[in-house]
Coordinates of C-alpha atoms in Angstrom, one line a residue:
X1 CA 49.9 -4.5 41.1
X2 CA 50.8 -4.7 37.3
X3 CA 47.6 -2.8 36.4
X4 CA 48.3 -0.2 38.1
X5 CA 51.8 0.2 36.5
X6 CA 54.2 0.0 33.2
X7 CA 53.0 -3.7 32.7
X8 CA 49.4 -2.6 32.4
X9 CA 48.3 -2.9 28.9
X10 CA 50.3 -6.6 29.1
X11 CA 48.9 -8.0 32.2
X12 CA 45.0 -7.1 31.0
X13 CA 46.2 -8.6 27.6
X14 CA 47.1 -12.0 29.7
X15 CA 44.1 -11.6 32.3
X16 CA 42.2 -11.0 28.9
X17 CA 42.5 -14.6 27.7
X18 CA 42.8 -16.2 30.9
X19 CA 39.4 -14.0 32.0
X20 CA 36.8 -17.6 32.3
X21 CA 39.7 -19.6 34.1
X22 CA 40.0 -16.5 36.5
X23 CA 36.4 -16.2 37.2
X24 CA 36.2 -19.8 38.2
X25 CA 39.0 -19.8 40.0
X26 CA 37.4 -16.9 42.1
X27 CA 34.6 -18.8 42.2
X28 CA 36.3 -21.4 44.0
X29 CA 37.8 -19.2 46.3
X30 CA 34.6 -18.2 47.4
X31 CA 33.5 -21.4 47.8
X32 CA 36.3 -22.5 49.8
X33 CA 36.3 -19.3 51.7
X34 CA 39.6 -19.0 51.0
X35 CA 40.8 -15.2 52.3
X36 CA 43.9 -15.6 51.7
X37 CA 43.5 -16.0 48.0
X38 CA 41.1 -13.4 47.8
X39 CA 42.0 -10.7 50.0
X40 CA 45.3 -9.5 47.4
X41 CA 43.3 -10.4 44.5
X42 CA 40.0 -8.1 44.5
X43 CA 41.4 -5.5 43.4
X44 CA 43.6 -7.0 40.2
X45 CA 40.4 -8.7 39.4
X46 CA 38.0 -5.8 39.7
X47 CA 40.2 -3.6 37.6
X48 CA 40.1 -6.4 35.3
X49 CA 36.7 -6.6 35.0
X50 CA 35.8 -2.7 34.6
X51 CA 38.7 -2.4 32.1
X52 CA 37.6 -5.2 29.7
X53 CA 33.6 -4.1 29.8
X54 CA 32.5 -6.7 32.1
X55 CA 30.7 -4.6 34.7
X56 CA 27.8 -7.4 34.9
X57 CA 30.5 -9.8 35.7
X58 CA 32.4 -7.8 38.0
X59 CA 28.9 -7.2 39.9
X60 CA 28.3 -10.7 40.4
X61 CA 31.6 -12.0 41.4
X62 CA 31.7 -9.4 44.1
X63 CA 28.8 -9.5 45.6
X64 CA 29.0 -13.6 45.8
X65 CA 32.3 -12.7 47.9
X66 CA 30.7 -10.2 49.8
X67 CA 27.8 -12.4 50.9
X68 CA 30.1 -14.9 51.6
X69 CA 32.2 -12.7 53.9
X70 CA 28.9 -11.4 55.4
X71 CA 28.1 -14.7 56.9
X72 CA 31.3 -15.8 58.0
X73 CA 31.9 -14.2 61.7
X74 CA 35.9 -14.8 61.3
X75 CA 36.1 -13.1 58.1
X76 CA 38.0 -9.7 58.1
X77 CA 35.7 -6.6 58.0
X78 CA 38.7 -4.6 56.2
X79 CA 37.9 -7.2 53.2
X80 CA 33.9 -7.2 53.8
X81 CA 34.3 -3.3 53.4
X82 CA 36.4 -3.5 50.4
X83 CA 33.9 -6.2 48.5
X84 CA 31.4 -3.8 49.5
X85 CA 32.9 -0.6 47.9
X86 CA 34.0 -2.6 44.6
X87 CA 29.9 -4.4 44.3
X88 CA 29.1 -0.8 44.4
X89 CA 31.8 0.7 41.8
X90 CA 30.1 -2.1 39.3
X91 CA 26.2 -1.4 40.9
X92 CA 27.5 2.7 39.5
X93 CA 28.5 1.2 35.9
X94 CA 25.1 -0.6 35.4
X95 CA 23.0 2.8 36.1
X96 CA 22.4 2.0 39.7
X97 CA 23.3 5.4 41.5
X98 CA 20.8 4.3 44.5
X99 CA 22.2 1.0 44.8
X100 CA 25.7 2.0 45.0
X101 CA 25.2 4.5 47.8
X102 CA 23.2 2.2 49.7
X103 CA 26.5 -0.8 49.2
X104 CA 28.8 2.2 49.9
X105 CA 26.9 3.5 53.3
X106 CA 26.9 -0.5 54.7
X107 CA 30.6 -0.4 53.8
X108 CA 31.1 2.7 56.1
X109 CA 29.0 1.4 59.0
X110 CA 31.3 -2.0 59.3
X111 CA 34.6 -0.4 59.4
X112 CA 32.9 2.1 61.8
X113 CA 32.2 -0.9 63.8
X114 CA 35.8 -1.5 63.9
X115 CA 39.2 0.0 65.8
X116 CA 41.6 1.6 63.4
X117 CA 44.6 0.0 62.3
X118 CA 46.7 0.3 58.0
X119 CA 44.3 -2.5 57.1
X120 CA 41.0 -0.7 58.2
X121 CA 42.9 2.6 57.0
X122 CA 43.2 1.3 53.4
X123 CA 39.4 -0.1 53.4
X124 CA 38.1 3.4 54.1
X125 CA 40.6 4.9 52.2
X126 CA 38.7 3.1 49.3
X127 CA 35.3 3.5 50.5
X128 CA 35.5 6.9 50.3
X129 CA 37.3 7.0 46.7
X130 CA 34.4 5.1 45.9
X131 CA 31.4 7.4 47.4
X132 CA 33.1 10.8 46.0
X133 CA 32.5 9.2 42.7
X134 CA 29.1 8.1 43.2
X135 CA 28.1 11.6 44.9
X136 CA 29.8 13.1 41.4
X137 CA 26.7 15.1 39.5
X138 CA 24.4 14.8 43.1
X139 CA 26.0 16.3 46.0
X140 CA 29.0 18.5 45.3
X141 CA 30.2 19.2 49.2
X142 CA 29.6 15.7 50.1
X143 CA 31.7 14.7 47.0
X144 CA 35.2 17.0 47.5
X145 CA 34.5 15.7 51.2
X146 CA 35.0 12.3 50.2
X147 CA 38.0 12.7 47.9
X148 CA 39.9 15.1 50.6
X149 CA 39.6 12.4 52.9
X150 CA 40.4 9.7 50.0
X151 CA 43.5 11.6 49.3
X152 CA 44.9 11.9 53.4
X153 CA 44.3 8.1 53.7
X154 CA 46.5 6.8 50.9
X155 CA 49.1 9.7 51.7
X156 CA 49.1 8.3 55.2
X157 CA 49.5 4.7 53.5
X158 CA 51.7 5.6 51.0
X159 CA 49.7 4.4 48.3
X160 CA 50.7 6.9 45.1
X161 CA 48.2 5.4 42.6
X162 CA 45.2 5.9 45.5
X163 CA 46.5 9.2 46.1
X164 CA 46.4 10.2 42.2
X165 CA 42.5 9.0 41.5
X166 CA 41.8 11.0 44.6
X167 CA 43.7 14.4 43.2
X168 CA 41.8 13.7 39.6
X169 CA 38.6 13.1 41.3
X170 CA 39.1 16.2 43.4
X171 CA 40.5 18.1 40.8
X172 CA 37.0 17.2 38.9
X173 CA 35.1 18.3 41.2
X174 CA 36.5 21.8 41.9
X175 CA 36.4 22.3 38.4
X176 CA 32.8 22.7 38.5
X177 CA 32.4 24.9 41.1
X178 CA 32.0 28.0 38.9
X179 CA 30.9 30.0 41.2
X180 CA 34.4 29.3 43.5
X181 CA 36.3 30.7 41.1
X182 CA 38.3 27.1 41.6
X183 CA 39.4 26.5 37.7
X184 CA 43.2 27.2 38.9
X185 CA 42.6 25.0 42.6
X186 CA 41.4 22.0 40.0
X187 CA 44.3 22.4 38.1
X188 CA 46.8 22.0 40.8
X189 CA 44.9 18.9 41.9
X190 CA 44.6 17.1 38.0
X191 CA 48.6 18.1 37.2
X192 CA 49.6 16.4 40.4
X193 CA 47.1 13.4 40.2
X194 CA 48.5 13.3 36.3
X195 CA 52.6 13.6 37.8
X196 CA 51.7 11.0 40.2
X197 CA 50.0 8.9 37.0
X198 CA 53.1 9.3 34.9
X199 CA 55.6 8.2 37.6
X200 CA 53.3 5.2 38.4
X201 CA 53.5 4.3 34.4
X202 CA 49.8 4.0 34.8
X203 CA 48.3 5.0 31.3
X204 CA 44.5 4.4 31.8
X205 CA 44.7 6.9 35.1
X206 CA 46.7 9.2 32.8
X207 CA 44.4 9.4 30.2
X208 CA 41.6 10.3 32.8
X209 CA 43.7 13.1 34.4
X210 CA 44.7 14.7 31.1
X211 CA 40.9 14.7 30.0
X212 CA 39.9 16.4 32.6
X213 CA 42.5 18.5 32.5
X214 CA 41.5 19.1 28.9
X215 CA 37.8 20.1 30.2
X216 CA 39.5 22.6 33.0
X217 CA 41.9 24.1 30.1
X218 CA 38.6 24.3 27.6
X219 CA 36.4 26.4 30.5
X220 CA 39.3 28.7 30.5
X221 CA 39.4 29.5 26.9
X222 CA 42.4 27.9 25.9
X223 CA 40.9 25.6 23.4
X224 CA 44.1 25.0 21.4
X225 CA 46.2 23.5 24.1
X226 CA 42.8 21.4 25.4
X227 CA 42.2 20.0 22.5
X228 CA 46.2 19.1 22.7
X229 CA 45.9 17.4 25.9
X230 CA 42.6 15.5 25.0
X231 CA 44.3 13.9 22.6
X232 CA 47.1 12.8 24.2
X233 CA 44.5 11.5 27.0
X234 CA 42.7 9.2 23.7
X235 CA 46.0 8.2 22.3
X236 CA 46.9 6.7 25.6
X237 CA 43.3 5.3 25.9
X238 CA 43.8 3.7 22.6
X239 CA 47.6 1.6 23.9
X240 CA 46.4 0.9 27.0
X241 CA 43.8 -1.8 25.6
X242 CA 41.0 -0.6 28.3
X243 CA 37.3 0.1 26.4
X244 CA 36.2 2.0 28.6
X245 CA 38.9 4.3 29.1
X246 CA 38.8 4.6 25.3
X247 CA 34.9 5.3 25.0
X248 CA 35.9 8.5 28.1
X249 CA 38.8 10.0 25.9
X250 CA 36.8 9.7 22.7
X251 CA 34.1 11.6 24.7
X252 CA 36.2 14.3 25.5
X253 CA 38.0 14.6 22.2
X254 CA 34.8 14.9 20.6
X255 CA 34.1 17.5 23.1
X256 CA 37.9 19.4 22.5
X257 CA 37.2 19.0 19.1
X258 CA 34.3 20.8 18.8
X259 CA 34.5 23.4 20.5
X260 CA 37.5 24.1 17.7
X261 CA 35.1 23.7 15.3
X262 CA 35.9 20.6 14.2
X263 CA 32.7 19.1 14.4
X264 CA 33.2 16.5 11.7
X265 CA 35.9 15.0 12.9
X266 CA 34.1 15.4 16.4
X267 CA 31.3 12.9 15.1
X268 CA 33.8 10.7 13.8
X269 CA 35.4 10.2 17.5
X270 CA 32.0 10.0 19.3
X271 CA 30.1 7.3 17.2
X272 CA 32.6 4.8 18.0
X273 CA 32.7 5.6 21.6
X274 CA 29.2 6.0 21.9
X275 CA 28.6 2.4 20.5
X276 CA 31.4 0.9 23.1
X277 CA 29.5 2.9 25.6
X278 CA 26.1 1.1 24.3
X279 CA 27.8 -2.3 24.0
X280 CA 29.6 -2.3 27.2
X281 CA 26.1 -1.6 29.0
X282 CA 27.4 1.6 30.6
X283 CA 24.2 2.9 31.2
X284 CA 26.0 5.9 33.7
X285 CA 28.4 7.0 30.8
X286 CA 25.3 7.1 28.3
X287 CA 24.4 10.4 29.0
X288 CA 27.3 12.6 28.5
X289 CA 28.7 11.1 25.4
X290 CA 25.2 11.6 24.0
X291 CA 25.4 15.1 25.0
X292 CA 28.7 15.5 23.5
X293 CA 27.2 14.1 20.4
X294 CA 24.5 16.3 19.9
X295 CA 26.5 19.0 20.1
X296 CA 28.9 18.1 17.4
X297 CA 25.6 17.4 15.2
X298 CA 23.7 20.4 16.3
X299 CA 26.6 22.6 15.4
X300 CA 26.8 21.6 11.8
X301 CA 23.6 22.7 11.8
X302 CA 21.4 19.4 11.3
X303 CA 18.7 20.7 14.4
X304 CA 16.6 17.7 14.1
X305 CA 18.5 15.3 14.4
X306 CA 20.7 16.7 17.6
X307 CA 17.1 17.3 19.0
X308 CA 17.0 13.4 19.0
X309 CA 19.9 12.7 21.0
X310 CA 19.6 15.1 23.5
X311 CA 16.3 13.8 24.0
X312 CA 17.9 10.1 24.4
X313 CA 20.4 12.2 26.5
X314 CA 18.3 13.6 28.8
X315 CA 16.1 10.2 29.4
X316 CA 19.7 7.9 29.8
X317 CA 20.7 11.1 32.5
X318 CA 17.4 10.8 34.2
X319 CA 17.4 7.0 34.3
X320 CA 20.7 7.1 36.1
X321 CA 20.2 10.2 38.4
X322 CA 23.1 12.5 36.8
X323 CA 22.2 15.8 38.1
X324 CA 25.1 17.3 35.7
X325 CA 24.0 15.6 33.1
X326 CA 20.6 16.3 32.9
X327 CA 20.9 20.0 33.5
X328 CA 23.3 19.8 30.4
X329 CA 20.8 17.9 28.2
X330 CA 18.0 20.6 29.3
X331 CA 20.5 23.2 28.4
X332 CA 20.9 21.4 25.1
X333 CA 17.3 20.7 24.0
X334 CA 17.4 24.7 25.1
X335 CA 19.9 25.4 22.6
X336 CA 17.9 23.6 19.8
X337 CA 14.6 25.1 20.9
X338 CA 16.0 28.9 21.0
X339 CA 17.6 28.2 17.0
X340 CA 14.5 27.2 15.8
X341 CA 12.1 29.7 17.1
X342 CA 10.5 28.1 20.3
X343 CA 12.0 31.1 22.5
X344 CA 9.1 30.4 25.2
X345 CA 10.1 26.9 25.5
X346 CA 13.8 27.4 25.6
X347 CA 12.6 29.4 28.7
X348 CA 10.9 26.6 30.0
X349 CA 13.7 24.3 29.8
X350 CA 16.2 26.9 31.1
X351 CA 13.9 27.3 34.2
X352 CA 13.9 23.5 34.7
X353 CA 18.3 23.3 34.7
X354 CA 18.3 25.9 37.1
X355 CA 16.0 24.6 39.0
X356 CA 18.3 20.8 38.9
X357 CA 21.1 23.2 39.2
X358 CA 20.3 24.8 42.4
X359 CA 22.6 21.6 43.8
X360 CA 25.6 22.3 41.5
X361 CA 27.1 25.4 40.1
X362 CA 26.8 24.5 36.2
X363 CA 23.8 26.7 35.1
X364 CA 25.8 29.6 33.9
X365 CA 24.7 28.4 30.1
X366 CA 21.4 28.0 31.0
X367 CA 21.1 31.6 32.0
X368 CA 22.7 32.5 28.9
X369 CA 20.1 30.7 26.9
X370 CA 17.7 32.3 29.2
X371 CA 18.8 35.9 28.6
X372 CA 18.5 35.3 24.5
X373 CA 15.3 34.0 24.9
X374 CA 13.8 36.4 26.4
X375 CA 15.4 39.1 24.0
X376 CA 13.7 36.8 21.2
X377 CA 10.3 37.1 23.3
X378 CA 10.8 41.1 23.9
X379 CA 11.5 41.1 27.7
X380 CA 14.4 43.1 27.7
X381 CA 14.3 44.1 31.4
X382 CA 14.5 39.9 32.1
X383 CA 16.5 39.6 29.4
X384 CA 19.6 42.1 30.8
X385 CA 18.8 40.6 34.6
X386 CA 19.8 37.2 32.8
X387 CA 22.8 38.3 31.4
X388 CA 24.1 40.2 34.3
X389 CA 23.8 36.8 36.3
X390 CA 25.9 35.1 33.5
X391 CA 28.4 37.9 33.4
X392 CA 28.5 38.2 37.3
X393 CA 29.7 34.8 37.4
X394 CA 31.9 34.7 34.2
X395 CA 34.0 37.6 34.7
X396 CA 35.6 36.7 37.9
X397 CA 36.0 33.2 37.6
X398 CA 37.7 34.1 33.8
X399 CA 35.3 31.3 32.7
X400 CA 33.7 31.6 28.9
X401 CA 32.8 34.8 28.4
X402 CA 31.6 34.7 24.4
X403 CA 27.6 33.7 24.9
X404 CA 27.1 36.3 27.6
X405 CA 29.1 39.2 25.7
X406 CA 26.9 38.1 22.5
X407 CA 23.2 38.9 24.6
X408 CA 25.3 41.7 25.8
X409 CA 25.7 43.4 22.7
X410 CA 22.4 42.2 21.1
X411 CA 20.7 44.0 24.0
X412 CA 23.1 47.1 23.3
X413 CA 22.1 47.3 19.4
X414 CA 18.4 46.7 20.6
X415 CA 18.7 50.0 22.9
X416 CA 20.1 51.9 19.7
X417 CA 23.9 52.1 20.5
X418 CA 25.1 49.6 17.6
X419 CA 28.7 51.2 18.4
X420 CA 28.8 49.7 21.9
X421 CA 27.6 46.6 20.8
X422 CA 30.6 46.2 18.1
X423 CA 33.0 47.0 21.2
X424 CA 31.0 43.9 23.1
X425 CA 30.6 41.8 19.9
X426 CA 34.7 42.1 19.2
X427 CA 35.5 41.5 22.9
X428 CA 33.7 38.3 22.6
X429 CA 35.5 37.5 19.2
X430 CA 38.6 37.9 21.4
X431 CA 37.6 34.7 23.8
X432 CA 36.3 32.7 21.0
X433 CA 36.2 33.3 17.3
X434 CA 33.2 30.5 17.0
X435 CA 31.9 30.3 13.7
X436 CA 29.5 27.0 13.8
X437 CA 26.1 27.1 12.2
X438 CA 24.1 27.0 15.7
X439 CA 26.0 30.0 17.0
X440 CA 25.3 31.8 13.3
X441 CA 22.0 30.8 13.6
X442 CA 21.5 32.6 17.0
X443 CA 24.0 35.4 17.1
X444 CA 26.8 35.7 15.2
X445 CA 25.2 37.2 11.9
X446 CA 23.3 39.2 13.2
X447 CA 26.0 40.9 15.4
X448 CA 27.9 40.7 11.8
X449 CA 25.0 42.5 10.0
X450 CA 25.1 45.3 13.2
X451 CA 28.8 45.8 12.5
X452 CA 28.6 45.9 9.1
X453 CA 25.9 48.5 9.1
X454 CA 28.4 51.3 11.4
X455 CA 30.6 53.7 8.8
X456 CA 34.0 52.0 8.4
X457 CA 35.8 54.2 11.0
X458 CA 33.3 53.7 13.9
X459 CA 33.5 50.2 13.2
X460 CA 37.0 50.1 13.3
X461 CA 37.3 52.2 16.4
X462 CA 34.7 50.1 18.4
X463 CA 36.6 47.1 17.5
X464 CA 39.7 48.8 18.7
X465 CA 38.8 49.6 22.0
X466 CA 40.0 46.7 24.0
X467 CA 42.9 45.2 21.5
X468 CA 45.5 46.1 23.6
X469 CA 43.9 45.8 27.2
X470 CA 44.0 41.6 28.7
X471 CA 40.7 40.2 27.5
X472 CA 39.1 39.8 31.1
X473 CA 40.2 42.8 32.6
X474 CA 38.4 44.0 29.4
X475 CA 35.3 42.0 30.7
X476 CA 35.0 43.5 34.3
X477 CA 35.1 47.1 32.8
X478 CA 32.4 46.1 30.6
X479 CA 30.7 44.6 33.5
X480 CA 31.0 47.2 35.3
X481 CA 29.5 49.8 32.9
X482 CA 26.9 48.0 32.6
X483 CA 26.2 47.6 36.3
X484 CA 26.7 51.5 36.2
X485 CA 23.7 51.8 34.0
X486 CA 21.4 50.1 35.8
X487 CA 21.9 47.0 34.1
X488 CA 20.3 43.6 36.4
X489 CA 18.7 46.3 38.6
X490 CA 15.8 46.4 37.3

């Protein structure tokens, strides 16, 4: 299939201004109950449909062929299954998480109904592609259970570009288990998927692998080289004429982008992707670019209106049951709350993501928040349990280690060694030299002011300590000083 290779961007161009006399003619063939036309053309024609932003016509001409193949007892259950899996990748666009896994489960029961065979090995092979991404953001064993499987079915088959959306999905997925250590498993998985991708000529899959790439390179502090590969990922977005790969990159770039303090230019990628996202009627891709958004706004400094968004954030991840996403829009509203002085409700709304989070591992910011809000409301002993949690988790998965180091040293100044909490304050400068208004706001200048306040040559010597040891080995002696101490025992 051309859309799925180097004639890509030129075959959705022609399907593009052919799309009404290709809808009819489907129509037709559902009317005709002509298989044999639309067996090898369901999948052309739903990549069509997603790529150009017509998710609402991509639902309906589906699930007309599916009911069609549902009454017809000669029909084959390999194709039922497929129409099935495809209704509920367009049910997923509209917002419909519910929906999808319920078309997704009745796909699964009829090939279950049926012997083995390529044909029914294909099907399922798709069924589950399409159930790891709806599970994305609920169920995190039952999603990396789906892809695995995914990925051993095409391999079996043969089928390179099923194999690589199964690797990027995977490769997704471990990526957010924090708490597995898995950032260097994910890579494997997204460089292969993106290999795969590459050979195939295939540059909307490409541009999805390299952004998530670009997320697995950012949680591993080497924001240079993922902002790089995020925008390679929207360049490639931007030839291969698909809007909705182009709203994902632009996401993501905002994203890479600010987290290298670009924030600016960060707003000036996510409007526009936001607005494809709103006229496309994405309601499952709402939430995150939102997100992403506020962040960019709220670290220019302009609290009020990131407040906004994250609020429209957390409502558009709540209307389509993102899990992910609405623990990072609590963490966010958090983040806005602790800057301007509401310490007791960031506490509140870090309580509620961990609570969401107890089926994901992507609360480490929350308790982070958490630990320098309770600082700001005078529980230290809470306040040091919080940050232990953070750095327990950090340290040995060599994920960001900045926020955690700065309640670290905040903590250490508060207990009257200022010289310890230079040592801390320059270790985190040595993962990320972030110099937004937001983290001003809450840390940096008064970690600054604490610094600036030692003699010269203390000063000098606590920021000395660690220059020539690797940054996280630096981290886990820290750690485990602080565990020494008595630190999180309390």
């Amino acid at each position: 299939m051309e859309l799925k290779g180097t004639g890509q961007r030129e075959t959705l161009d022609a399907m593009s201004k052919d799309i009404e006399n290709i809808h009819a003619a489907w129509r037709w063939a559902v009317e005709a109950r002509a298989m044999d036309m639309l067996a090898p053309a369901v999948g052309a024609l739903s990549l069509a449909y997603e790529w150009l932003g017509r998710s609402e016509d991509g639902l309906i001409a589906m699930q007309m062929a599916a009911h069609m193949v549902a009454a017809l007892p000669s029909a084959p259950i390999e194709l039922h299954a497929i129409l099935l899996a495809t209704q509920a990748r367009f049910t997923l666009l509209r917002g419909d998480r519910a929906g999808a896994a319920a078309l997704l489960q009745q796909a699964q029961m009829v090939l279950d109904a049926h012997g083995g065979g390529p044909a029914t090995d294909a099907a399922r092979a798709q069924v589950l592609l399409e159930a790891g991404r709806c599970a994305v953001g609920q169920n995190t064993v039952t999603t990396r259970d789906a892809f695995v499987q995914s990925h051993a079915l095409f391999q079996a088959l043969g089928d390179q570009w099923g194999m690589a959306t199964a690797l990027v999905g995977l490769g997704f997925i471990m990526h957010s288990l924090v708490a597995s250590h898995s950032y260097t498993e994910a890579q494997g998985y997204l460089e292969q998927g993106a290999a795969l991708y590459r050979g195939l000529g295939d540059r909307v899959g490409l541009s999805e692998a390299l952004t998530i790439l670009s997320i697995n390179t950012r949680y591993q502090s080497r924001f240079s080289e993922a902002e790089t590969l995020a925008r390679e990922a929207y360049a490639l977005a931007q030839t291969s004429g698909n809007l909705r790969a182009i709203a994902q990159a632009g996401t993501y770039l905002g994203a890479a982008l600010s987290w290298n303090e670009k924030h600016a230019e960060a707003i000036d990628v996510l409007r526009p992707a936001l607005a494809i996202i709103h006229d496309l009627g994405l309601r499952a891709d709402l939430p995150v670019t939102s997100i992403r958004l506020g962040y960019a706004t709220m670290n220019l400094g302009h609290y009020a209106e990131a407040r906004t968004i994250f609020t429209a954030g957390l409502a558009a991840a709540q209307a389509v049951d993102s899990a992910l996403a609405t623990i990072e829009a609590l963490i966010a509203l958090s983040e806005v709350n602790l800057v301007e002085g509401a310490a007791a409700e960031a506490c509140h709304l870090t309580e509620e993501a961990i609570t969401v989070g107890q089926r994901d591992d992507s609360i480490f910011e929350a308790i982070v928040i958490r630990a320098l809000a309770e600082r700001r409301l005078g529980n230290t002993l809470r306040a040091r349990g919080y940050c232990m949690a953070a750095l327990r988790s950090n340290v040995p998965a060599r994920n960001l280690l900045h926020w955690p180091l700065w309640a670290a040293a905040l903590l250490l100044a508060d207990d009257g060694m200022p010289e310890r909490a230079a040592e801390a304050f320059a270790l985190a400068e040595r993962h990320w030299l972030q110099d937004d208004v937001w983290a001003q706001d809450v840390a940096v200048r008064e970690l600054r002011a604490i610094v600036a306040a030692l003699p010269p040559a203390v000063a000098a010597a606590a920021q000395a300590r660690w220059v020539a040891r690797d940054a996280w080995e630096a981290g886990a002696e820290l750690l485990a000083e602080l565990e020494a101490e008595g630190w999180g025992a309390e």
